[in-house]
Amino acid sequence: MSWLIDWYQPYLIKLEIFSKLEHGTRMCLVFPPDCIVRIQLAIVKLMDVDTAGQTIFLSGWMRHYWVDPRLAWDPADWGGVTDVTFKKGTTETHGIWTPDVKMIEAFENWEKIGDPDFTVYSSGDVFVSRAATFKFPCSMWVSEFPFDNQQCTFTLGSWSFHGFTMDVQPRRTGGEYSAVA
């Protein structure tokens, strides 16, 4: 019988969370000074380096981390459950605010998963990871080819919120801030 309670508690938590959300409200408009989204780009494959066109094409995972206080609960009230997963492609994810972080300089940007899974923690922390590809400009100096090193910079930011409404920051891992894993 405990398996039924283990399954049922996350379901009840999801119902409780949705009862607290106002349909159509965006977290950054409700909590603007505290709307911080931490980003990490985990590069999976460098698909193309075009020295003539001065572009880079890569694929990876855009990992998003933020806190939405409206999604928090007390684990003691819910059988010790500390996290729930909202499944992609279901109505479960439709009420959760999602940051619209993009690579600003990208010529081409494809998110391969339209509705990813969301992991929500009892603290209100939210994690989502999306597979994506990016093609963006990169000034390259190949005078020392094949022993040259290239450094490409890019900007990750919100498409619809300015920096005073939503602050996009690199994720901190191992005591250091890094936007790229």
Short mmCIF file of C-alpha atoms in Angstrom, two decimals:
data_model
loop_
_atom_site.label_atom_id
_atom_site.label_comp_id
_atom_site.label_asym_id
_atom_site.label_seq_id
_atom_site.Cartn_x
_atom_site.Cartn_y
_atom_site.Cartn_z
CA MET A 1 0.00 0.00 0.00
CA SER A 2 2.97 2.34 0.55
CA TRP A 3 3.63 2.33 -3.23
CA LEU A 4 0.22 3.94 -3.70
CA ILE A 5 1.04 6.68 -1.20
CA ASP A 6 4.47 7.17 -2.82
CA TRP A 7 2.78 7.66 -6.19
CA TYR A 8 -0.14 9.72 -4.89
CA GLN A 9 1.83 12.30 -2.84
CA PRO A 10 3.58 13.91 -5.86
CA TYR A 11 0.21 14.05 -7.65
CA LEU A 12 -1.35 15.88 -4.70
CA ILE A 13 1.62 18.27 -4.53
CA LYS A 14 1.11 19.12 -8.21
CA LEU A 15 -2.56 19.86 -7.57
CA GLU A 16 -1.59 22.09 -4.62
CA ILE A 17 0.99 23.97 -6.72
CA PHE A 18 -1.49 24.64 -9.52
CA SER A 19 -4.10 25.87 -7.06
CA LYS A 20 -1.61 28.61 -6.02
CA LEU A 21 -0.76 29.74 -9.56
CA GLU A 22 -2.73 32.45 -11.29
CA HIS A 23 -3.30 31.48 -14.90
CA GLY A 24 -1.16 33.55 -17.26
CA THR A 25 0.98 35.30 -14.62
CA ARG A 26 4.70 35.36 -15.20
CA MET A 27 7.03 34.84 -12.28
CA CYS A 28 9.30 37.75 -13.30
CA LEU A 29 6.36 40.14 -13.21
CA VAL A 30 5.26 38.89 -9.78
CA PHE A 31 8.77 38.87 -8.21
CA PRO A 32 10.88 41.19 -10.44
CA PRO A 33 13.85 41.98 -8.17
CA ASP A 34 14.26 38.29 -7.29
CA CYS A 35 13.87 36.91 -10.80
CA ILE A 36 17.29 35.34 -11.34
CA VAL A 37 17.79 32.61 -13.93
CA ARG A 38 21.06 30.70 -13.82
CA ILE A 39 22.14 29.20 -17.11
CA GLN A 40 24.61 26.57 -18.15
CA LEU A 41 25.32 25.48 -21.72
CA ALA A 42 26.59 21.90 -21.77
CA ILE A 43 28.22 21.48 -25.17
CA VAL A 44 27.70 18.00 -26.59
CA LYS A 45 29.14 18.34 -30.08
CA LEU A 46 31.04 20.94 -32.06
CA MET A 47 29.29 20.35 -35.37
CA ASP A 48 31.15 22.82 -37.59
CA VAL A 49 33.88 25.45 -37.43
CA ASP A 50 33.75 27.63 -40.53
CA THR A 51 36.92 29.73 -40.60
CA ALA A 52 36.02 31.39 -43.90
CA GLY A 53 32.52 32.31 -42.71
CA GLN A 54 33.75 33.00 -39.16
CA THR A 55 30.98 30.91 -37.56
CA ILE A 56 30.63 28.10 -35.03
CA PHE A 57 27.84 25.52 -35.09
CA LEU A 58 27.34 23.42 -31.95
CA SER A 59 24.78 21.32 -30.15
CA GLY A 60 24.24 20.93 -26.46
CA TRP A 61 21.92 21.30 -23.51
CA MET A 62 20.67 24.65 -22.21
CA ARG A 63 20.23 24.07 -18.50
CA HIS A 64 18.02 26.55 -16.65
CA TYR A 65 17.83 26.99 -12.87
CA TRP A 66 15.54 29.45 -11.07
CA VAL A 67 13.42 29.83 -7.96
CA ASP A 68 9.66 30.38 -8.10
CA PRO A 69 8.35 30.82 -4.53
CA ARG A 70 4.83 30.00 -5.73
CA LEU A 71 5.93 26.40 -6.35
CA ALA A 72 7.34 25.73 -2.85
CA TRP A 73 5.84 23.35 -0.29
CA ASP A 74 6.75 21.94 3.10
CA PRO A 75 7.97 18.33 2.74
CA ALA A 76 6.78 17.56 6.27
CA ASP A 77 3.20 18.14 5.09
CA TRP A 78 3.65 15.80 2.12
CA GLY A 79 5.20 12.61 3.44
CA GLY A 80 8.79 13.85 3.05
CA VAL A 81 8.52 14.38 -0.73
CA THR A 82 11.21 16.93 -1.69
CA ASP A 83 10.85 17.04 -5.49
CA VAL A 84 8.38 16.29 -8.24
CA THR A 85 8.79 15.99 -11.99
CA PHE A 86 6.30 17.59 -14.34
CA LYS A 87 6.29 15.53 -17.54
CA LYS A 88 6.79 17.06 -20.96
CA GLY A 89 3.98 17.02 -23.46
CA THR A 90 1.30 16.99 -20.76
CA THR A 91 -0.86 19.69 -19.26
CA GLU A 92 1.29 19.46 -16.12
CA THR A 93 3.92 21.86 -17.50
CA HIS A 94 1.53 24.49 -18.89
CA GLY A 95 1.11 26.44 -15.65
CA ILE A 96 4.82 26.72 -14.86
CA TRP A 97 6.58 29.90 -15.91
CA THR A 98 9.55 29.25 -18.19
CA PRO A 99 12.39 31.68 -18.88
CA ASP A 100 12.90 32.62 -22.52
CA VAL A 101 16.72 32.64 -22.51
CA LYS A 102 18.31 32.68 -25.94
CA MET A 103 21.78 33.07 -27.40
CA ILE A 104 21.51 36.70 -28.50
CA GLU A 105 24.11 36.56 -31.31
CA ALA A 106 22.87 33.29 -32.83
CA PHE A 107 22.05 33.24 -36.54
CA GLU A 108 20.24 29.98 -36.03
CA ASN A 109 18.92 28.52 -32.79
CA TRP A 110 16.82 25.39 -32.56
CA GLU A 111 15.40 23.96 -29.40
CA LYS A 112 14.95 20.28 -30.12
CA ILE A 113 12.51 19.59 -27.29
CA GLY A 114 9.43 21.77 -27.24
CA ASP A 115 8.09 20.80 -23.82
CA PRO A 116 10.85 19.46 -21.57
CA ASP A 117 10.38 17.84 -18.16
CA PHE A 118 10.55 20.23 -15.20
CA THR A 119 11.94 19.18 -11.83
CA VAL A 120 10.48 21.28 -9.02
CA TYR A 121 11.94 21.10 -5.53
CA SER A 122 10.14 21.81 -2.26
CA SER A 123 12.20 25.01 -1.87
CA GLY A 124 10.65 26.38 -5.09
CA ASP A 125 13.82 25.71 -7.08
CA VAL A 126 13.11 24.67 -10.66
CA PHE A 127 15.38 22.87 -13.11
CA VAL A 128 14.79 22.32 -16.82
CA SER A 129 17.21 21.23 -19.54
CA ARG A 130 16.58 21.63 -23.26
CA ALA A 131 18.52 20.15 -26.16
CA ALA A 132 19.46 22.90 -28.59
CA THR A 133 21.75 23.78 -31.49
CA PHE A 134 23.35 27.15 -32.10
CA LYS A 135 25.09 28.77 -35.05
CA PHE A 136 26.77 32.03 -34.11
CA PRO A 137 29.58 34.34 -35.26
CA CYS A 138 33.12 33.90 -33.96
CA SER A 139 36.08 36.02 -35.08
CA MET A 140 38.92 33.61 -35.76
CA TRP A 141 42.64 34.20 -36.21
CA VAL A 142 44.22 31.31 -38.08
CA SER A 143 47.69 32.76 -38.71
CA GLU A 144 49.25 30.04 -36.52
CA PHE A 145 47.18 27.16 -37.97
CA PRO A 146 47.14 24.32 -36.98
CA PHE A 147 48.48 25.43 -33.58
CA ASP A 148 46.07 28.32 -33.05
CA ASN A 149 43.56 28.67 -30.22
CA GLN A 150 40.19 30.29 -30.75
CA GLN A 151 38.05 32.04 -28.18
CA CYS A 152 34.43 32.72 -29.01
CA THR A 153 32.17 34.82 -26.85
CA PHE A 154 28.39 34.92 -26.83
CA THR A 155 25.61 36.40 -24.75
CA LEU A 156 22.77 34.47 -23.15
CA GLY A 157 19.80 36.63 -22.26
CA SER A 158 16.06 36.95 -22.14
CA TRP A 159 14.28 37.65 -25.38
CA SER A 160 11.36 39.50 -23.77
CA PHE A 161 12.60 40.78 -20.36
CA HIS A 162 15.28 43.40 -19.78
CA GLY A 163 18.01 42.94 -17.16
CA PHE A 164 16.13 44.85 -14.44
CA THR A 165 13.21 42.41 -14.68
CA MET A 166 15.04 39.11 -15.24
CA ASP A 167 18.71 38.70 -14.35
CA VAL A 168 20.43 35.96 -16.37
CA GLN A 169 23.57 34.68 -14.63
CA PRO A 170 26.01 31.82 -15.18
CA ARG A 171 25.45 28.79 -12.98
CA ARG A 172 27.84 28.24 -10.11
CA THR A 173 29.47 24.80 -10.07
CA GLY A 174 32.37 23.71 -7.94
CA GLY A 175 32.65 27.16 -6.35
CA GLU A 176 33.08 28.92 -9.69
CA TYR A 177 30.66 30.62 -12.05
CA SER A 178 30.57 29.11 -15.50
CA ALA A 179 27.98 29.46 -18.25
CA VAL A 180 29.61 26.63 -20.19
CA ALA A 181 30.05 23.10 -18.87
#
